[in-house]
Amino acid sequence: MDSQDIKPTQPQDEHIVENKELNIWEALIPVFILVGMLAYNVFVFGNDALSGSNQFILLLGGAVAAIVGFFNKVSFDQMMEEVAENIKSTAGALLILLMVGALAGTWLISGIIPTMIYYGLQVLNPTIFLAACVIICAIISVATGSSWTTSATVGIALIGIAEALGVPLGMTAGAVLSGAYFGDKISPMSDTTNLAPAMAGTDLFTHIRYMLYTTTPTIIITLIAFIMIGLNLETKGVADTHIILEALEKSINVSPWLFLVPVIVIFLIVKKTSPLIALLIGTLLGGIAALIFQPNIVTIIGGGTHLDFSTGYKGIMNAITVETSIPTDNEALKGLFTSGGMAKMMGTIWLILCAMAFGGIMDAIGALTTISKALLKLFHTTFGLFASTVASCLAINITASDQYLAIVVPGKMYEKAFRDKGLAPENLSRTLEDSGTVTSVLVPWNTCGAYQSSVLGVDTLHYAGYAIFNWLSPFMTLLFAAFSIKIKQLASK
């Protein structure tokens, strides 16, 4: 992601709220109650939990946190002010979500996504598909510095190819996110890659070089795992590939010229154009491409009998805003040929707003700081310090629902502790990325988890187990700490 589009203020300027009146058990009450309510809610509603009930549970969790705050001398106005700041900080993310929905709509009716699927089916097969997803997304993410842009462009296309090949979508989403977050984590253009060393007190390229010690074996293990899964994967879609290819040719005008639009979008991101602006340009170019390459589809979606200005305008606007479909007789393609537009993103936006309300109240009552301080006091060894940092990052990703806070709060809290232990600051910056950046996507109500689930169309709980790089990274950093591998000491003066 790019912090300039997600947060209107600099994340490193985040104010850390402390409340000496609040003890650790009081700080944990809202967390325990929230997790318990969410677990029961998912048990009752299953996959429909994100349709609204989980959102209300997050608000109830916020109410519990507010009650704890009242008993610890925190005013209602203070809590609402922090909630307002939290919601304000997500304005860019919410706009990006809407633009991703719009882009998916125009890229569908223009034939961009179907063309990616068409050529992808001819190049990729189930055996190498998952490993290829990791590599492709890693390359795009390193180039753009954005896991969000990667999943919104090539990620959507790879999900479509997986569906056509009969590869489980949870596996595919896990592979896409493994590659996307690898690239996001080591790209010098990534906001989190710049934020972590700023919090720890080291420089960007020292941080990246030091991260490679843990990141390289993690991505290698991830690739090996997906290669093994691919070798043992049984799919039903391989035999029908030629039928799907024929159906694609029949339904849309397939043209390699359509690749020009995603190439332009990726080029804009690489040139440090705001992702929000790049996605808007991609959406508009997708609409123009639809009028040029797929006039019949635009006419049908626009409800006309022939293409004129009003029919074309209505067809493009429908693709951008509401659910639209490309007509096809092939059952396997009907799911691939449907897009929800901006309207599809409203459920995710609702989830993020409720999560930010809970996180804002937790921050306002001082719970985040209290939890981090308590974890810091639990450990006295070097390994314990690393373990408490990892635990703090995970806890804040769950409670504050924000990737940035999962880096900023532990970064500010643990900087002195690492220095007092005689450890170089790059140890802290690496641990923040290994446990804060990559695990955010594993939490359904975190902004990253909600975004990726919505964009890829795969429930977080379905892909979490297959996002191997993401959940393996904190274990790798703990393994290095346990065996004192590449644990750099402060230079003695």
Coordinates of C-alpha atoms in Angstrom, one line a residue:
M1 CA 0.0 0.0 0.0
D2 CA 0.9 3.6 -0.1
S3 CA 0.5 5.6 3.1
Q4 CA -0.2 8.8 1.3
D5 CA -3.4 7.2 0.0
I6 CA -4.4 5.4 3.1
K7 CA -3.6 7.9 5.8
P8 CA -3.9 11.7 5.4
T9 CA -1.4 12.2 8.2
Q10 CA 2.0 10.5 8.6
P11 CA 1.7 7.2 10.5
Q12 CA 4.8 7.9 12.5
D13 CA 3.1 10.9 14.0
E14 CA 0.4 8.7 15.6
H15 CA -0.2 9.7 19.2
I16 CA 0.2 6.8 21.6
V17 CA -2.4 7.1 24.3
E18 CA -1.4 6.0 27.8
N19 CA -3.8 5.5 30.8
K20 CA -2.2 4.7 34.1
E21 CA -5.7 4.0 35.6
L22 CA -6.1 1.0 33.3
N23 CA -4.6 -2.4 34.2
I24 CA -3.9 -5.2 31.9
W25 CA -6.9 -7.3 32.8
E26 CA -9.3 -4.4 32.2
A27 CA -7.5 -3.7 28.8
L28 CA -8.1 -7.4 27.8
I29 CA -11.8 -7.5 28.8
P30 CA -13.0 -6.0 25.4
V31 CA -10.6 -8.3 23.5
F32 CA -11.8 -11.5 25.2
I33 CA -15.4 -10.5 24.8
L34 CA -15.0 -9.5 21.1
V35 CA -13.2 -12.7 20.2
G36 CA -15.8 -14.8 22.0
M37 CA -18.7 -13.0 20.3
L38 CA -17.1 -13.2 16.9
A39 CA -16.4 -16.9 17.3
Y40 CA -20.0 -17.6 18.2
N41 CA -21.3 -15.3 15.4
V42 CA -19.2 -17.2 12.8
F43 CA -20.4 -20.5 14.2
V44 CA -24.0 -19.4 13.8
F45 CA -23.9 -17.5 10.5
G46 CA -20.9 -19.2 8.8
N47 CA -19.8 -17.4 5.6
D48 CA -22.7 -15.0 6.0
A49 CA -21.2 -13.5 9.1
L50 CA -19.6 -10.7 7.1
S51 CA -23.0 -9.7 5.7
G52 CA -23.6 -7.5 8.7
S53 CA -23.6 -9.4 12.0
N54 CA -19.8 -9.3 12.4
Q55 CA -20.0 -5.6 11.9
F56 CA -22.5 -5.2 14.7
I57 CA -20.4 -7.4 16.9
L58 CA -17.4 -5.0 16.4
L59 CA -19.6 -2.2 17.6
L60 CA -20.7 -4.2 20.6
G61 CA -17.0 -4.8 21.3
G62 CA -16.5 -1.1 21.1
A63 CA -19.3 -0.5 23.6
V64 CA -17.6 -2.9 26.0
A65 CA -14.4 -1.0 25.6
A66 CA -16.2 2.3 26.2
I67 CA -17.7 0.9 29.5
V68 CA -14.2 -0.1 30.6
G69 CA -13.1 3.5 29.6
F70 CA -15.8 5.1 31.7
F71 CA -14.7 3.2 34.8
N72 CA -11.1 4.4 34.1
K73 CA -11.8 8.2 33.8
V74 CA -12.0 8.4 30.0
S75 CA -14.7 10.7 28.7
F76 CA -17.1 9.8 25.9
D77 CA -15.9 12.8 23.9
Q78 CA -12.3 11.6 24.1
M79 CA -13.4 8.2 22.7
M80 CA -15.5 9.7 19.9
E81 CA -12.6 11.9 18.9
E82 CA -10.3 9.0 18.6
V83 CA -12.9 7.0 16.6
A84 CA -13.3 10.0 14.3
E85 CA -9.5 10.2 13.8
N86 CA -9.4 6.4 13.1
I87 CA -12.2 6.6 10.5
K88 CA -10.7 9.7 9.0
S89 CA -7.4 7.8 8.6
T90 CA -9.2 5.2 6.4
A91 CA -10.7 7.7 4.0
G92 CA -8.1 6.8 1.3
A93 CA -8.5 3.1 1.8
L94 CA -12.3 3.4 1.4
L95 CA -11.9 5.4 -1.8
I96 CA -9.4 2.8 -3.1
L97 CA -11.9 0.1 -2.4
L98 CA -14.6 1.9 -4.4
M99 CA -12.2 2.5 -7.3
V100 CA -11.2 -1.2 -7.3
G101 CA -14.9 -2.1 -7.7
A102 CA -15.2 0.3 -10.5
L103 CA -12.0 -0.9 -12.2
A104 CA -13.1 -4.5 -12.0
G105 CA -16.4 -3.6 -13.7
T106 CA -14.8 -1.8 -16.7
W107 CA -12.0 -4.3 -17.0
L108 CA -14.6 -7.1 -17.2
I109 CA -16.8 -5.6 -19.9
S110 CA -13.8 -4.4 -21.9
G111 CA -12.5 -7.9 -22.0
I112 CA -9.3 -7.1 -20.1
I113 CA -9.8 -9.7 -17.4
P114 CA -11.3 -12.3 -19.7
T115 CA -8.3 -11.8 -22.1
M116 CA -5.9 -12.3 -19.2
I117 CA -7.8 -15.5 -18.3
Y118 CA -7.7 -16.6 -22.0
Y119 CA -3.9 -16.3 -22.4
G120 CA -3.3 -17.5 -18.8
L121 CA -5.2 -20.8 -19.5
Q122 CA -2.8 -21.5 -22.4
V123 CA 0.4 -20.8 -20.4
L124 CA -0.5 -22.0 -16.9
N125 CA -1.5 -25.5 -15.8
P126 CA -2.6 -26.7 -12.3
T127 CA 0.8 -28.3 -11.5
I128 CA 2.8 -25.0 -11.7
F129 CA -0.2 -22.6 -11.3
L130 CA 0.1 -21.9 -7.6
A131 CA 3.9 -21.4 -7.6
A132 CA 3.5 -19.2 -10.7
C133 CA 0.9 -17.1 -8.8
V134 CA 3.5 -16.5 -6.0
I135 CA 6.2 -15.4 -8.5
I136 CA 4.0 -13.2 -10.7
C137 CA 2.5 -11.4 -7.7
A138 CA 5.9 -11.0 -6.1
I139 CA 7.4 -9.4 -9.2
I140 CA 4.4 -7.0 -9.6
S141 CA 4.4 -6.1 -5.9
V142 CA 8.1 -5.4 -5.8
A143 CA 7.7 -3.1 -8.9
T144 CA 4.7 -1.3 -7.5
G145 CA 5.4 -1.5 -3.8
S146 CA 1.7 -2.2 -3.3
S147 CA 0.1 -5.5 -2.3
W148 CA -3.3 -3.8 -2.8
T149 CA -2.6 -2.8 -6.4
T150 CA -1.2 -6.3 -7.1
S151 CA -4.4 -8.1 -5.9
A152 CA -6.7 -5.6 -7.6
T153 CA -5.0 -6.2 -11.1
V154 CA -3.3 -9.5 -11.7
G155 CA -4.8 -11.1 -8.5
I156 CA -8.3 -10.8 -9.9
A157 CA -7.2 -12.4 -13.2
L158 CA -5.4 -15.2 -11.4
I159 CA -8.5 -16.0 -9.4
G160 CA -10.4 -16.2 -12.7
I161 CA -7.9 -18.6 -14.2
A162 CA -8.0 -20.7 -11.1
E163 CA -11.7 -21.0 -11.3
A164 CA -11.5 -22.1 -14.9
L165 CA -8.8 -24.6 -14.1
G166 CA -10.6 -26.0 -11.1
V167 CA -7.9 -25.0 -8.7
P168 CA -9.4 -24.2 -5.2
L169 CA -9.8 -20.5 -4.8
G170 CA -8.6 -20.5 -1.2
M171 CA -5.3 -21.9 -2.3
T172 CA -5.0 -19.4 -5.1
A173 CA -5.8 -16.4 -2.9
G174 CA -3.2 -17.7 -0.4
A175 CA -0.6 -17.9 -3.2
V176 CA -1.5 -14.5 -4.6
L177 CA -1.2 -12.9 -1.1
S178 CA 2.0 -14.7 -0.3
G179 CA 3.7 -13.2 -3.4
A180 CA 2.0 -9.8 -3.0
Y181 CA 3.1 -9.4 0.6
F182 CA 6.6 -10.6 -0.1
G183 CA 7.0 -7.9 -2.7
D184 CA 5.3 -5.3 -0.6
K185 CA 7.6 -6.2 2.3
I186 CA 10.9 -5.7 0.5
S187 CA 10.1 -3.0 -2.1
P188 CA 11.7 0.3 -1.3
M189 CA 8.5 2.0 -2.7
S190 CA 6.3 0.3 -0.1
D191 CA 5.0 2.5 2.7
T192 CA 5.4 -0.1 5.4
T193 CA 8.9 -0.8 4.3
N194 CA 9.7 2.9 4.9
L195 CA 7.6 3.1 8.1
A196 CA 9.2 0.2 10.0
P197 CA 12.8 1.6 9.9
A198 CA 11.5 5.1 10.7
M199 CA 10.0 3.7 13.9
A200 CA 13.0 1.6 14.8
G201 CA 15.7 4.2 14.1
T202 CA 17.5 2.7 11.1
D203 CA 17.7 3.5 7.4
L204 CA 15.6 2.0 4.6
F205 CA 18.2 0.0 2.7
T206 CA 19.9 -1.4 5.9
H207 CA 16.4 -2.5 6.9
I208 CA 15.7 -4.2 3.5
R209 CA 19.1 -6.0 3.5
Y210 CA 18.5 -7.2 7.1
M211 CA 15.0 -8.4 6.2
L212 CA 16.3 -10.6 3.4
Y213 CA 17.8 -12.9 6.0
T214 CA 14.4 -14.0 7.3
T215 CA 12.4 -13.2 4.1
T216 CA 14.4 -15.3 1.7
P217 CA 14.1 -18.7 3.5
T218 CA 10.4 -17.9 4.1
I219 CA 9.6 -17.3 0.4
I220 CA 11.6 -20.3 -0.6
I221 CA 9.7 -22.6 1.8
T222 CA 6.5 -21.0 0.5
L223 CA 7.4 -21.8 -3.1
I224 CA 8.4 -25.3 -2.3
A225 CA 5.1 -25.8 -0.4
F226 CA 3.0 -24.6 -3.4
I227 CA 5.0 -26.7 -5.8
M228 CA 4.3 -29.8 -3.7
I229 CA 0.6 -28.9 -3.4
G230 CA 0.5 -28.4 -7.2
L231 CA 2.1 -31.8 -7.9
N232 CA -0.6 -33.5 -5.8
L233 CA -3.5 -31.3 -6.9
E234 CA -6.5 -33.1 -8.5
T235 CA -8.6 -30.7 -10.6
K236 CA -11.6 -31.1 -12.9
G237 CA -11.0 -28.1 -15.1
V238 CA -8.0 -29.2 -17.2
A239 CA -10.0 -31.4 -19.6
D240 CA -12.5 -28.5 -20.2
T241 CA -9.9 -25.8 -20.9
H242 CA -10.3 -26.0 -24.7
I243 CA -14.1 -25.7 -24.2
I244 CA -13.6 -22.6 -22.0
L245 CA -11.2 -21.1 -24.5
E246 CA -13.8 -21.5 -27.3
A247 CA -16.5 -20.0 -25.1
L248 CA -14.2 -17.0 -24.3
E249 CA -13.6 -16.4 -28.0
K250 CA -17.3 -16.6 -28.7
S251 CA -18.3 -14.2 -25.9
I252 CA -15.7 -11.5 -26.2
N253 CA -13.3 -10.0 -28.7
V254 CA -9.9 -11.3 -27.4
S255 CA -7.0 -9.0 -28.2
P256 CA -3.5 -8.7 -26.9
W257 CA -3.9 -4.9 -27.2
L258 CA -6.1 -5.0 -24.1
F259 CA -3.0 -5.8 -22.0
L260 CA -2.0 -2.2 -22.7
V261 CA -4.4 -0.9 -20.0
P262 CA -3.0 -2.9 -17.1
V263 CA 0.5 -2.2 -18.3
I264 CA -0.2 1.5 -18.1
V265 CA -1.7 1.2 -14.6
I266 CA 1.4 -0.7 -13.3
F267 CA 3.7 1.8 -15.0
L268 CA 1.9 4.7 -13.3
I269 CA 2.3 2.9 -9.9
V270 CA 6.0 2.2 -10.5
K271 CA 6.4 5.9 -11.4
K272 CA 5.0 6.7 -7.9
T273 CA 1.6 7.9 -9.1
S274 CA -1.0 7.8 -6.3
P275 CA -2.7 4.4 -6.4
L276 CA -6.0 6.1 -6.2
I277 CA -5.3 8.2 -9.3
A278 CA -3.8 5.2 -11.1
L279 CA -6.9 3.1 -10.4
L280 CA -9.2 5.9 -11.6
I281 CA -7.2 6.2 -14.9
G282 CA -7.3 2.4 -15.2
T283 CA -11.1 2.5 -14.8
L284 CA -11.6 5.2 -17.4
L285 CA -9.2 3.4 -19.9
G286 CA -11.2 0.2 -19.2
G287 CA -14.4 2.0 -20.2
I288 CA -12.8 3.4 -23.4
A289 CA -11.4 -0.1 -24.2
A290 CA -14.9 -1.5 -23.7
L291 CA -16.4 0.9 -26.3
I292 CA -13.6 0.1 -28.8
F293 CA -13.3 -3.7 -28.4
Q294 CA -16.7 -4.9 -26.9
P295 CA -19.4 -2.5 -28.3
N296 CA -22.0 -5.3 -28.4
I297 CA -21.5 -6.1 -24.7
V298 CA -21.7 -2.4 -23.8
T299 CA -24.9 -2.1 -25.8
I300 CA -26.5 -5.1 -23.9
I301 CA -25.4 -3.8 -20.5
G302 CA -26.7 -0.3 -21.5
G303 CA -30.1 -1.8 -22.3
G304 CA -30.1 -0.7 -25.9
T305 CA -30.4 -2.2 -29.4
H306 CA -27.5 -0.3 -30.9
L307 CA -24.5 1.6 -29.5
D308 CA -25.1 5.3 -29.2
F309 CA -23.9 7.9 -26.7
S310 CA -26.6 7.3 -24.1
T311 CA -26.4 3.5 -24.4
G312 CA -22.6 3.5 -24.1
Y313 CA -22.7 5.9 -21.2
K314 CA -25.3 3.8 -19.3
G315 CA -23.4 0.6 -20.1
I316 CA -20.1 1.9 -18.7
M317 CA -21.8 3.5 -15.6
N318 CA -23.6 0.2 -14.8
A319 CA -20.3 -1.7 -15.0
I320 CA -18.7 0.9 -12.7
T321 CA -21.4 1.1 -10.1
V322 CA -23.6 -2.1 -9.9
E323 CA -23.5 -5.8 -10.7
T324 CA -23.1 -6.5 -14.4
S325 CA -22.5 -9.7 -16.4
I326 CA -21.2 -10.6 -19.9
P327 CA -23.8 -12.9 -21.6
T328 CA -22.6 -16.5 -22.0
D329 CA -24.0 -20.0 -22.4
N330 CA -21.0 -21.6 -20.7
E331 CA -21.9 -22.3 -17.0
A332 CA -18.2 -22.4 -16.1
L333 CA -17.8 -18.8 -17.3
K334 CA -20.9 -17.3 -15.7
G335 CA -19.1 -16.7 -12.4
L336 CA -16.1 -15.3 -14.1
F337 CA -18.2 -13.0 -16.3
T338 CA -19.9 -11.2 -13.4
S339 CA -18.6 -8.1 -11.5
G340 CA -20.2 -6.3 -8.6
G341 CA -18.9 -2.8 -9.3
M342 CA -18.6 -0.2 -6.6
A343 CA -21.8 -1.6 -4.9
K344 CA -20.0 -4.9 -4.1
M345 CA -17.5 -3.0 -1.9
M346 CA -20.1 -1.5 0.4
G347 CA -20.1 -4.5 2.8
T348 CA -16.3 -4.3 3.2
I349 CA -16.5 -0.5 3.7
W350 CA -19.1 -1.1 6.4
L351 CA -16.8 -3.7 8.1
I352 CA -13.8 -1.3 8.1
L353 CA -15.8 1.5 9.6
C354 CA -17.0 -0.7 12.5
A355 CA -13.5 -2.1 13.0
M356 CA -12.1 1.4 13.1
A357 CA -14.7 2.3 15.7
F358 CA -13.6 -0.6 18.0
G359 CA -9.9 0.2 17.4
G360 CA -10.4 3.9 18.1
I361 CA -12.1 3.3 21.4
M362 CA -9.4 0.7 22.4
D363 CA -6.8 3.3 21.6
A364 CA -8.6 6.1 23.4
I365 CA -8.9 4.2 26.7
G366 CA -5.2 3.4 26.5
A367 CA -5.7 -0.4 26.1
L368 CA -3.2 -0.8 23.2
T369 CA -0.4 0.8 25.2
T370 CA -1.3 -1.2 28.3
I371 CA -1.3 -4.5 26.4
S372 CA 2.1 -3.7 24.8
K373 CA 3.7 -2.7 28.1
A374 CA 2.4 -5.8 29.8
L375 CA 3.9 -8.0 27.1
L376 CA 7.2 -6.2 27.4
K377 CA 7.3 -6.8 31.1
L378 CA 6.7 -10.6 30.7
F379 CA 10.1 -11.2 29.0
H380 CA 13.6 -10.5 30.1
T381 CA 15.8 -12.5 27.7
T382 CA 16.7 -11.4 24.1
F383 CA 14.4 -14.1 22.7
G384 CA 11.6 -12.9 25.0
L385 CA 12.0 -9.4 23.7
F386 CA 11.5 -10.6 20.1
A387 CA 8.6 -12.7 21.2
S388 CA 6.9 -9.9 23.0
T389 CA 7.3 -7.6 19.9
V390 CA 5.8 -10.3 17.7
A391 CA 2.9 -10.8 20.2
S392 CA 2.3 -7.0 20.4
C393 CA 2.1 -6.7 16.6
L394 CA -0.3 -9.6 16.3
A395 CA -2.4 -8.3 19.2
I396 CA -2.7 -4.8 17.7
N397 CA -3.6 -6.2 14.2
I398 CA -6.5 -8.0 16.0
T399 CA -7.6 -5.3 18.3
A400 CA -6.9 -2.0 16.4
S401 CA -7.7 -3.6 13.0
D402 CA -5.0 -1.4 11.4
Q403 CA -1.6 -2.5 9.8
Y404 CA 0.0 0.9 10.5
L405 CA -0.8 0.8 14.3
A406 CA 0.6 -2.7 14.4
I407 CA 4.0 -1.2 13.3
V408 CA 3.8 2.3 15.0
V409 CA 2.7 1.3 18.5
P410 CA 5.2 -1.6 19.1
G411 CA 7.9 0.4 17.2
K412 CA 7.6 3.3 19.6
M413 CA 7.1 1.1 22.7
Y414 CA 10.1 -1.3 22.0
E415 CA 12.7 1.0 20.5
K416 CA 14.3 1.8 23.9
A417 CA 14.1 -1.9 25.0
F418 CA 16.0 -3.1 22.0
R419 CA 18.6 -0.4 22.5
D420 CA 19.0 -1.3 26.2
K421 CA 19.6 -4.9 25.3
G422 CA 22.4 -3.8 23.0
L423 CA 20.5 -4.8 19.8
A424 CA 20.8 -2.8 16.6
P425 CA 17.6 -1.1 15.5
E426 CA 17.3 -3.2 12.3
N427 CA 16.4 -6.1 14.6
L428 CA 13.3 -4.2 15.6
S429 CA 12.4 -3.0 12.2
R430 CA 12.7 -6.5 10.7
T431 CA 10.5 -7.9 13.5
L432 CA 7.9 -5.2 12.9
E433 CA 7.6 -6.2 9.3
D434 CA 7.8 -9.9 9.8
S435 CA 4.9 -9.8 12.3
G436 CA 3.0 -6.6 11.8
T437 CA 2.9 -6.0 8.0
V438 CA 2.3 -9.5 6.7
T439 CA -0.2 -10.8 9.3
S440 CA -2.7 -8.0 8.9
V441 CA -4.2 -9.8 5.9
L442 CA -5.0 -12.8 8.1
V443 CA -7.5 -10.9 10.3
P444 CA -11.0 -10.7 8.7
W445 CA -11.9 -7.3 10.3
N446 CA -8.5 -5.7 9.8
T447 CA -8.4 -3.2 6.9
C448 CA -6.1 -5.4 4.9
G449 CA -8.0 -8.7 5.6
A450 CA -11.3 -7.0 4.7
Y451 CA -9.9 -5.4 1.5
Q452 CA -8.2 -8.5 0.1
S453 CA -11.1 -10.8 0.9
S454 CA -13.5 -8.4 -0.9
V455 CA -11.2 -7.8 -3.9
L456 CA -10.3 -11.5 -4.5
G457 CA -13.8 -12.7 -3.6
V458 CA -12.5 -15.3 -1.1
D459 CA -13.3 -15.4 2.6
T460 CA -10.4 -14.6 4.8
L461 CA -10.7 -17.9 6.8
H462 CA -10.6 -19.8 3.5
Y463 CA -7.3 -18.4 2.3
A464 CA -5.6 -17.8 5.7
G465 CA -4.2 -21.3 5.9
Y466 CA -2.8 -21.1 2.4
A467 CA -1.2 -17.6 2.9
I468 CA 1.9 -19.5 3.8
F469 CA 4.4 -16.6 3.6
N470 CA 2.2 -14.5 5.8
W471 CA 1.8 -16.8 8.8
L472 CA 5.3 -18.3 8.4
S473 CA 7.1 -15.0 8.6
P474 CA 6.6 -14.3 12.4
F475 CA 7.7 -17.9 13.1
M476 CA 10.9 -17.4 11.0
T477 CA 11.8 -14.2 12.9
L478 CA 11.3 -16.1 16.2
L479 CA 13.4 -19.0 14.9
F480 CA 16.3 -16.6 14.1
A481 CA 16.0 -15.0 17.5
A482 CA 15.9 -18.4 19.3
F483 CA 19.1 -19.6 17.7
S484 CA 20.8 -16.1 17.6
I485 CA 21.0 -16.2 13.8
K486 CA 21.8 -12.8 12.3
I487 CA 21.0 -10.9 15.5
K488 CA 23.1 -7.8 15.1
Q489 CA 24.5 -6.0 18.1
L490 CA 24.9 -2.3 18.5
A491 CA 28.3 -1.1 17.6
S492 CA 30.4 -0.4 20.7
K493 CA 31.6 3.2 20.9

